[in-house]
PDB file of C-alpha atoms and ligand atoms in Angstrom:
ATOM      1  CA  MET Y   1       9.460  15.946 -12.300  1.00  0.00           C
ATOM      2  CA  LYS Y   2       8.274  14.103 -15.082  1.00  0.00           C
ATOM      3  CA  ASN Y   3      11.634  14.509 -16.640  1.00  0.00           C
ATOM      4  CA  ASP Y   4      13.225  12.308 -14.003  1.00  0.00           C
ATOM      5  CA  LEU Y   5      11.298   9.378 -15.116  1.00  0.00           C
ATOM      6  CA  LYS Y   6      12.576   6.626 -17.173  1.00  0.00           C
ATOM      7  CA  GLU Y   7       9.269   4.987 -17.991  1.00  0.00           C
ATOM      8  CA  ILE Y   8       5.594   5.173 -16.958  1.00  0.00           C
ATOM      9  CA  LEU Y   9       4.447   1.492 -16.110  1.00  0.00           C
ATOM     10  CA  LEU Y  10       0.838   2.339 -14.984  1.00  0.00           C
ATOM     11  CA  ASP Y  11      -1.047   5.462 -16.421  1.00  0.00           C
ATOM     12  CA  GLU Y  12      -3.929   7.006 -14.726  1.00  0.00           C
ATOM     13  CA  ALA Y  13      -6.760   5.395 -16.837  1.00  0.00           C
ATOM     14  CA  VAL Y  14      -5.344   1.905 -15.910  1.00  0.00           C
ATOM     15  CA  ILE Y  15      -5.089   2.690 -12.268  1.00  0.00           C
ATOM     16  CA  ARG Y  16      -8.864   4.190 -12.125  1.00  0.00           C
ATOM     17  CA  SER Y  17     -10.113   1.208 -13.883  1.00  0.00           C
ATOM     18  CA  ARG Y  18      -8.352  -1.375 -11.449  1.00  0.00           C
ATOM     19  CA  ILE Y  19      -9.458   0.492  -8.484  1.00  0.00           C
ATOM     20  CA  GLN Y  20     -12.982   0.334  -9.545  1.00  0.00           C
ATOM     21  CA  GLU Y  21     -12.702  -3.508  -9.887  1.00  0.00           C
ATOM     22  CA  LEU Y  22     -10.846  -3.892  -6.627  1.00  0.00           C
ATOM     23  CA  GLY Y  23     -13.605  -1.744  -4.914  1.00  0.00           C
ATOM     24  CA  LYS Y  24     -16.330  -3.990  -6.414  1.00  0.00           C
ATOM     25  CA  GLU Y  25     -14.511  -7.098  -5.260  1.00  0.00           C
ATOM     26  CA  ILE Y  26     -14.006  -5.911  -1.762  1.00  0.00           C
ATOM     27  CA  ASP Y  27     -17.574  -4.843  -1.395  1.00  0.00           C
ATOM     28  CA  ASP Y  28     -18.848  -8.108  -2.654  1.00  0.00           C
ATOM     29  CA  PHE Y  29     -16.606  -9.882  -0.199  1.00  0.00           C
ATOM     30  CA  PHE Y  30     -17.615  -7.855   2.889  1.00  0.00           C
ATOM     31  CA  GLN Y  31     -21.493  -7.974   2.060  1.00  0.00           C
ATOM     32  CA  GLU Y  32     -22.553  -4.624   4.111  1.00  0.00           C
ATOM     33  CA  LYS Y  33     -20.263  -5.527   7.089  1.00  0.00           C
ATOM     34  CA  GLU Y  34     -18.688  -2.648   8.586  1.00  0.00           C
ATOM     35  CA  ILE Y  35     -14.993  -2.599   8.236  1.00  0.00           C
ATOM     36  CA  LEU Y  36     -12.272  -0.775   9.955  1.00  0.00           C
ATOM     37  CA  LEU Y  37      -9.635   0.230   7.192  1.00  0.00           C
ATOM     38  CA  ILE Y  38      -6.248   0.565   8.580  1.00  0.00           C
ATOM     39  CA  THR Y  39      -3.856   2.655   6.069  1.00  0.00           C
ATOM     40  CA  LEU Y  40      -0.260   2.656   6.289  1.00  0.00           C
ATOM     41  CA  LEU Y  41       1.106   6.128   5.913  1.00  0.00           C
ATOM     42  CA  ASP Y  42       2.587   7.810   4.288  1.00  0.00           C
ATOM     43  CA  GLY Y  43       2.962   5.478   1.166  1.00  0.00           C
ATOM     44  CA  ALA Y  44      -0.722   4.459   0.750  1.00  0.00           C
ATOM     45  CA  ILE Y  45      -2.606   7.937   1.390  1.00  0.00           C
ATOM     46  CA  VAL Y  46      -3.268   8.160  -2.417  1.00  0.00           C
ATOM     47  CA  PHE Y  47      -4.189   4.616  -3.081  1.00  0.00           C
ATOM     48  CA  THR Y  48      -6.601   4.835   0.086  1.00  0.00           C
ATOM     49  CA  ALA Y  49      -8.207   8.106  -1.103  1.00  0.00           C
ATOM     50  CA  ASP Y  50      -9.054   6.647  -4.353  1.00  0.00           C
ATOM     51  CA  LEU Y  51     -10.113   3.140  -3.057  1.00  0.00           C
ATOM     52  CA  ILE Y  52     -12.543   4.172  -0.267  1.00  0.00           C
ATOM     53  CA  ARG Y  53     -14.342   6.333  -2.865  1.00  0.00           C
ATOM     54  CA  ASN Y  54     -14.907   3.085  -4.811  1.00  0.00           C
ATOM     55  CA  LEU Y  55     -16.112   1.376  -1.722  1.00  0.00           C
ATOM     56  CA  SER Y  56     -19.967   1.109  -0.831  1.00  0.00           C
ATOM     57  CA  ILE Y  57     -19.744  -1.062   2.336  1.00  0.00           C
ATOM     58  CA  PRO Y  58     -19.699   0.925   5.644  1.00  0.00           C
ATOM     59  CA  LEU Y  59     -16.228   1.795   6.841  1.00  0.00           C
ATOM     60  CA  ARG Y  60     -14.219   3.708   9.479  1.00  0.00           C
ATOM     61  CA  LEU Y  61     -10.658   4.895   8.906  1.00  0.00           C
ATOM     62  CA  ASP Y  62      -7.740   4.539  10.852  1.00  0.00           C
ATOM     63  CA  CYS Y  63      -3.857   5.290   9.981  1.00  0.00           C
ATOM     64  CA  LEU Y  64      -0.766   3.700  11.058  1.00  0.00           C
ATOM     65  CA  ARG Y  65       2.660   5.340  10.308  1.00  0.00           C
ATOM     66  CA  VAL Y  66       5.258   2.731   9.414  1.00  0.00           C
ATOM     67  CA  SER Y  67       8.751   3.410   8.491  1.00  0.00           C
ATOM     68  CA  SER Y  68      11.389   1.183   6.828  1.00  0.00           C
ATOM     69  CA  TYR Y  69      12.989   3.200   3.974  1.00  0.00           C
ATOM     70  CA  GLY Y  70      15.356   5.937   4.749  1.00  0.00           C
ATOM     71  CA  ASP Y  71      16.575   7.987   1.512  1.00  0.00           C
ATOM     72  CA  SER Y  72      17.618   4.592  -0.197  1.00  0.00           C
ATOM     73  CA  THR Y  73      15.921   2.238  -2.434  1.00  0.00           C
ATOM     74  CA  ASP Y  74      16.389  -0.631  -0.002  1.00  0.00           C
ATOM     75  CA  PRO Y  75      15.012  -1.207   3.335  1.00  0.00           C
ATOM     76  CA  GLU Y  76      17.679  -0.072   5.595  1.00  0.00           C
ATOM     77  CA  THR Y  77      16.205  -1.206   8.831  1.00  0.00           C
ATOM     78  CA  ALA Y  78      13.399  -3.603  10.057  1.00  0.00           C
ATOM     79  CA  PRO Y  79       9.830  -1.880   9.838  1.00  0.00           C
ATOM     80  CA  ARG Y  80       9.005   0.331  12.767  1.00  0.00           C
ATOM     81  CA  ILE Y  81       5.352   1.233  13.746  1.00  0.00           C
ATOM     82  CA  LEU Y  82       5.753   4.831  14.777  1.00  0.00           C
ATOM     83  CA  SER Y  83       2.237   5.654  15.810  1.00  0.00           C
ATOM     84  CA  SER Y  84      -0.843   3.959  17.404  1.00  0.00           C
ATOM     85  CA  LEU Y  85      -4.416   3.213  16.265  1.00  0.00           C
ATOM     86  CA  LYS Y  86      -7.228   5.498  17.656  1.00  0.00           C
ATOM     87  CA  SER Y  87      -9.677   2.787  17.226  1.00  0.00           C
ATOM     88  CA  ASP Y  88     -10.346  -0.321  19.189  1.00  0.00           C
ATOM     89  CA  VAL Y  89      -9.583  -3.461  17.194  1.00  0.00           C
ATOM     90  CA  ARG Y  90     -11.242  -6.230  19.020  1.00  0.00           C
ATOM     91  CA  ASP Y  91     -14.144  -7.933  17.211  1.00  0.00           C
ATOM     92  CA  ARG Y  92     -13.632  -5.698  13.961  1.00  0.00           C
ATOM     93  CA  GLU Y  93     -13.378  -6.706  10.621  1.00  0.00           C
ATOM     94  CA  ILE Y  94     -10.155  -5.189   9.591  1.00  0.00           C
ATOM     95  CA  LEU Y  95      -8.754  -4.435   6.149  1.00  0.00           C
ATOM     96  CA  LEU Y  96      -5.077  -3.247   6.134  1.00  0.00           C
ATOM     97  CA  VAL Y  97      -4.094  -1.098   3.106  1.00  0.00           C
ATOM     98  CA  ASP Y  98      -0.568  -0.398   1.840  1.00  0.00           C
ATOM     99  CA  ASP Y  99       0.957   1.034  -1.308  1.00  0.00           C
ATOM    100  CA  ILE Y 100       3.368  -1.793  -2.066  1.00  0.00           C
ATOM    101  CA  LEU Y 101       4.048  -5.263  -0.892  1.00  0.00           C
ATOM    102  CA  ASP Y 102       7.890  -5.812  -1.229  1.00  0.00           C
ATOM    103  CA  THR Y 103       9.854  -8.110   1.135  1.00  0.00           C
ATOM    104  CA  GLY Y 104       6.479  -8.362   2.900  1.00  0.00           C
ATOM    105  CA  ASN Y 105       8.035  -7.497   6.222  1.00  0.00           C
ATOM    106  CA  THR Y 106       5.911  -4.282   6.968  1.00  0.00           C
ATOM    107  CA  MET Y 107       2.759  -5.974   6.258  1.00  0.00           C
ATOM    108  CA  GLN Y 108       3.654  -9.127   8.044  1.00  0.00           C
ATOM    109  CA  LYS Y 109       4.474  -6.932  11.300  1.00  0.00           C
ATOM    110  CA  VAL Y 110       1.414  -5.111  11.037  1.00  0.00           C
ATOM    111  CA  HIS Y 111      -0.812  -8.031  10.473  1.00  0.00           C
ATOM    112  CA  ASP Y 112       0.738  -9.552  13.632  1.00  0.00           C
ATOM    113  CA  GLU Y 113       0.202  -6.599  15.693  1.00  0.00           C
ATOM    114  CA  VAL Y 114      -3.173  -6.256  14.852  1.00  0.00           C
ATOM    115  CA  MET Y 115      -4.041 -10.071  15.063  1.00  0.00           C
ATOM    116  CA  ALA Y 116      -2.855  -9.650  18.628  1.00  0.00           C
ATOM    117  CA  ARG Y 117      -5.537  -7.391  19.513  1.00  0.00           C
ATOM    118  CA  GLN Y 118      -8.395 -10.011  18.889  1.00  0.00           C
ATOM    119  CA  PRO Y 119     -10.158  -8.617  15.699  1.00  0.00           C
ATOM    120  CA  ALA Y 120     -12.812 -10.566  14.134  1.00  0.00           C
ATOM    121  CA  SER Y 121     -10.856 -10.756  10.852  1.00  0.00           C
ATOM    122  CA  VAL Y 122      -7.851  -9.246   9.264  1.00  0.00           C
ATOM    123  CA  HIS Y 123      -7.572  -9.074   5.437  1.00  0.00           C
ATOM    124  CA  SER Y 124      -5.301  -6.784   3.445  1.00  0.00           C
ATOM    125  CA  CYS Y 125      -5.279  -4.860   0.149  1.00  0.00           C
ATOM    126  CA  VAL Y 126      -2.024  -3.481  -1.493  1.00  0.00           C
ATOM    127  CA  PHE Y 127      -1.853  -1.231  -4.672  1.00  0.00           C
ATOM    128  CA  LEU Y 128       1.263  -2.963  -5.864  1.00  0.00           C
ATOM    129  CA  ASP Y 129       2.982  -6.329  -5.332  1.00  0.00           C
ATOM    130  CA  LYS Y 130       6.684  -7.327  -5.941  1.00  0.00           C
ATOM    131  CA  PRO Y 131       6.392 -11.093  -5.679  1.00  0.00           C
ATOM    132  CA  ASP Y 132      10.174 -11.568  -6.418  1.00  0.00           C
ATOM    133  CA  ARG Y 133      11.457  -9.463  -3.519  1.00  0.00           C
ATOM    134  CA  ARG Y 134       9.221 -11.446  -0.795  1.00  0.00           C
ATOM    135  CA  GLU Y 135      11.158 -12.583   2.368  1.00  0.00           C
ATOM    136  CA  ASN Y 136       8.155 -14.375   4.118  1.00  0.00           C
ATOM    137  CA  ASP Y 137       5.037 -15.986   2.971  1.00  0.00           C
ATOM    138  CA  PHE Y 138       2.818 -13.197   3.247  1.00  0.00           C
ATOM    139  CA  LYS Y 139      -0.053 -12.943   0.656  1.00  0.00           C
ATOM    140  CA  ALA Y 140      -2.550 -10.053   0.263  1.00  0.00           C
ATOM    141  CA  ASP Y 141      -6.042 -10.771  -0.300  1.00  0.00           C
ATOM    142  CA  TRP Y 142      -6.532  -8.058  -2.957  1.00  0.00           C
ATOM    143  CA  VAL Y 143      -3.478  -7.035  -5.068  1.00  0.00           C
ATOM    144  CA  GLY Y 144      -4.119  -4.080  -7.572  1.00  0.00           C
ATOM    145  CA  PHE Y 145      -0.960  -4.717 -10.029  1.00  0.00           C
ATOM    146  CA  SER Y 146       1.986  -7.368  -9.886  1.00  0.00           C
ATOM    147  CA  ILE Y 147       5.191  -5.538 -10.949  1.00  0.00           C
ATOM    148  CA  PRO Y 148       8.585  -6.773 -11.663  1.00  0.00           C
ATOM    149  CA  ASP Y 149      11.395  -6.279  -9.120  1.00  0.00           C
ATOM    150  CA  GLU Y 150      12.038  -2.415 -10.146  1.00  0.00           C
ATOM    151  CA  PHE Y 151      12.028   0.701  -7.756  1.00  0.00           C
ATOM    152  CA  VAL Y 152       8.932   2.675  -8.715  1.00  0.00           C
ATOM    153  CA  VAL Y 153       7.306   6.165  -7.789  1.00  0.00           C
ATOM    154  CA  GLY Y 154       4.405   7.983  -7.985  1.00  0.00           C
ATOM    155  CA  TYR Y 155       0.774   7.528  -6.768  1.00  0.00           C
ATOM    156  CA  GLY Y 156       1.759   7.662  -3.206  1.00  0.00           C
ATOM    157  CA  LEU Y 157       5.087   6.070  -3.531  1.00  0.00           C
ATOM    158  CA  ASP Y 158       8.363   7.985  -3.025  1.00  0.00           C
ATOM    159  CA  TYR Y 159      12.099   8.186  -3.650  1.00  0.00           C
ATOM    160  CA  ALA Y 160      13.681  10.101  -0.652  1.00  0.00           C
ATOM    161  CA  GLY Y 161      10.341  11.561   0.081  1.00  0.00           C
ATOM    162  CA  ARG Y 162       9.741  13.064  -3.458  1.00  0.00           C
ATOM    163  CA  TYR Y 163       7.433  12.056  -6.567  1.00  0.00           C
ATOM    164  CA  ARG Y 164       4.480  11.104  -4.183  1.00  0.00           C
ATOM    165  CA  GLN Y 165       2.115  13.344  -6.030  1.00  0.00           C
ATOM    166  CA  LEU Y 166       2.651  11.883  -9.665  1.00  0.00           C
ATOM    167  CA  PRO Y 167      -0.946  10.513 -10.793  1.00  0.00           C
ATOM    168  CA  TYR Y 168       0.733   7.644 -12.426  1.00  0.00           C
ATOM    169  CA  VAL Y 169       3.587   4.905 -11.630  1.00  0.00           C
ATOM    170  CA  GLY Y 170       6.820   4.967 -13.103  1.00  0.00           C
ATOM    171  CA  THR Y 171      10.641   4.099 -12.788  1.00  0.00           C
ATOM    172  CA  LEU Y 172      13.291   6.720 -12.259  1.00  0.00           C
ATOM    173  CA  LYS Y 173      16.270   7.476 -14.509  1.00  0.00           C
ATOM    174  CA  PRO Y 174      19.288   5.879 -12.953  1.00  0.00           C
ATOM    175  CA  VAL Y 175      20.991   9.293 -12.915  1.00  0.00           C
ATOM    176  CA  ILE Y 176      18.503  10.340 -10.131  1.00  0.00           C
ATOM    177  CA  TYR Y 177      19.832   7.631  -7.658  1.00  0.00           C
ATOM    178  CA  GLU Y 178      23.433   8.385  -8.782  1.00  0.00           C
ATOM    179  CA  ASP Y 179      23.058  12.258  -7.882  1.00  0.00           C
ATOM    180  CA  SER Y 180      21.998  11.767  -4.200  1.00  0.00           C
TER     181      SER Y 180
HETATM  182  P1  IMP F   1       8.293  -4.197   2.747  1.00  0.00           P
HETATM  183  O1  IMP F   1       8.192  -4.134   4.299  1.00  0.00           O
HETATM  184  O2  IMP F   1       9.486  -4.610   2.293  1.00  0.00           O
HETATM  185  O3  IMP F   1       7.311  -4.947   2.046  1.00  0.00           O
HETATM  186  O4  IMP F   1       8.189  -2.747   2.242  1.00  0.00           O
HETATM  187  C1  IMP F   1       6.956  -2.084   2.177  1.00  0.00           C
HETATM  188  C2  IMP F   1       7.426  -0.559   2.050  1.00  0.00           C
HETATM  189  O5  IMP F   1       8.566  -0.336   1.435  1.00  0.00           O
HETATM  190  C3  IMP F   1       6.072   0.287   1.244  1.00  0.00           C
HETATM  191  O6  IMP F   1       5.086   0.202   2.080  1.00  0.00           O
HETATM  192  C4  IMP F   1       6.918   1.261   0.675  1.00  0.00           C
HETATM  193  O7  IMP F   1       6.956   2.469   1.509  1.00  0.00           O
HETATM  194  C5  IMP F   1       8.332   0.837   0.530  1.00  0.00           C
HETATM  195  N1  IMP F   1       8.700   0.342  -0.931  1.00  0.00           N
HETATM  196  C6  IMP F   1       9.070  -0.569  -1.377  1.00  0.00           C
HETATM  197  N2  IMP F   1       9.283  -0.734  -2.586  1.00  0.00           N
HETATM  198  C7  IMP F   1       9.072   0.393  -3.120  1.00  0.00           C
HETATM  199  C8  IMP F   1       9.384   1.026  -4.362  1.00  0.00           C
HETATM  200  O8  IMP F   1       9.395   0.202  -5.423  1.00  0.00           O
HETATM  201  N3  IMP F   1       9.049   2.548  -4.430  1.00  0.00           N
HETATM  202  C9  IMP F   1       8.766   3.044  -3.297  1.00  0.00           C
HETATM  203  N4  IMP F   1       8.685   2.589  -2.054  1.00  0.00           N
HETATM  204  C10 IMP F   1       8.522   1.285  -1.979  1.00  0.00           C
HETATM  205 MG1   MG F   2       5.072   2.679   2.837  1.00  0.00          MG
END
């Protein structure tokens, strides 16, 4: 699987130390207020698992399954929310967590849906940000790393459902896309 990678952009040590910083920033911001952390499946699962273990504030966890990519590296359809929340959002401090902010359409859509349910506040944290690809003015409150406009895999991010378990983030060799 490692042989399919062209380059490693973020290694395990770099990711670990950045997530410790993010955890501290988020702790400092919420100051012991309980949050409802809503993670976007499937991509954010690995990031969320590490992030919550670096948070000391009280939190509850909920998940939303959102889909936009098929087996390609470009969004094929508008993002769709494929599941519903188990928690009541009203009057809660919400933190949306996703793997990557790309066009911004997924986060914008989820943000709007959550806002409509009258939370106390909505903030967002993404592991990666590709600002060059943005199609709206969505900005995350916390960003792990800003990266150039290249398709990446690992640490939860997939290509055609694969590579999510890699503990680092890298780019794929072009031959991998050509073969499928
Ligand atoms: P957006 O709606 O365009 O911002 O897309 C966000 C979603 O697209 C993310 O949650 C990812 O699942 C997926 N995505 C965007 N860029 C990449 C990438 O480089 N690798 C893997 N998945 C990506
Ligand atoms: Mg995703």
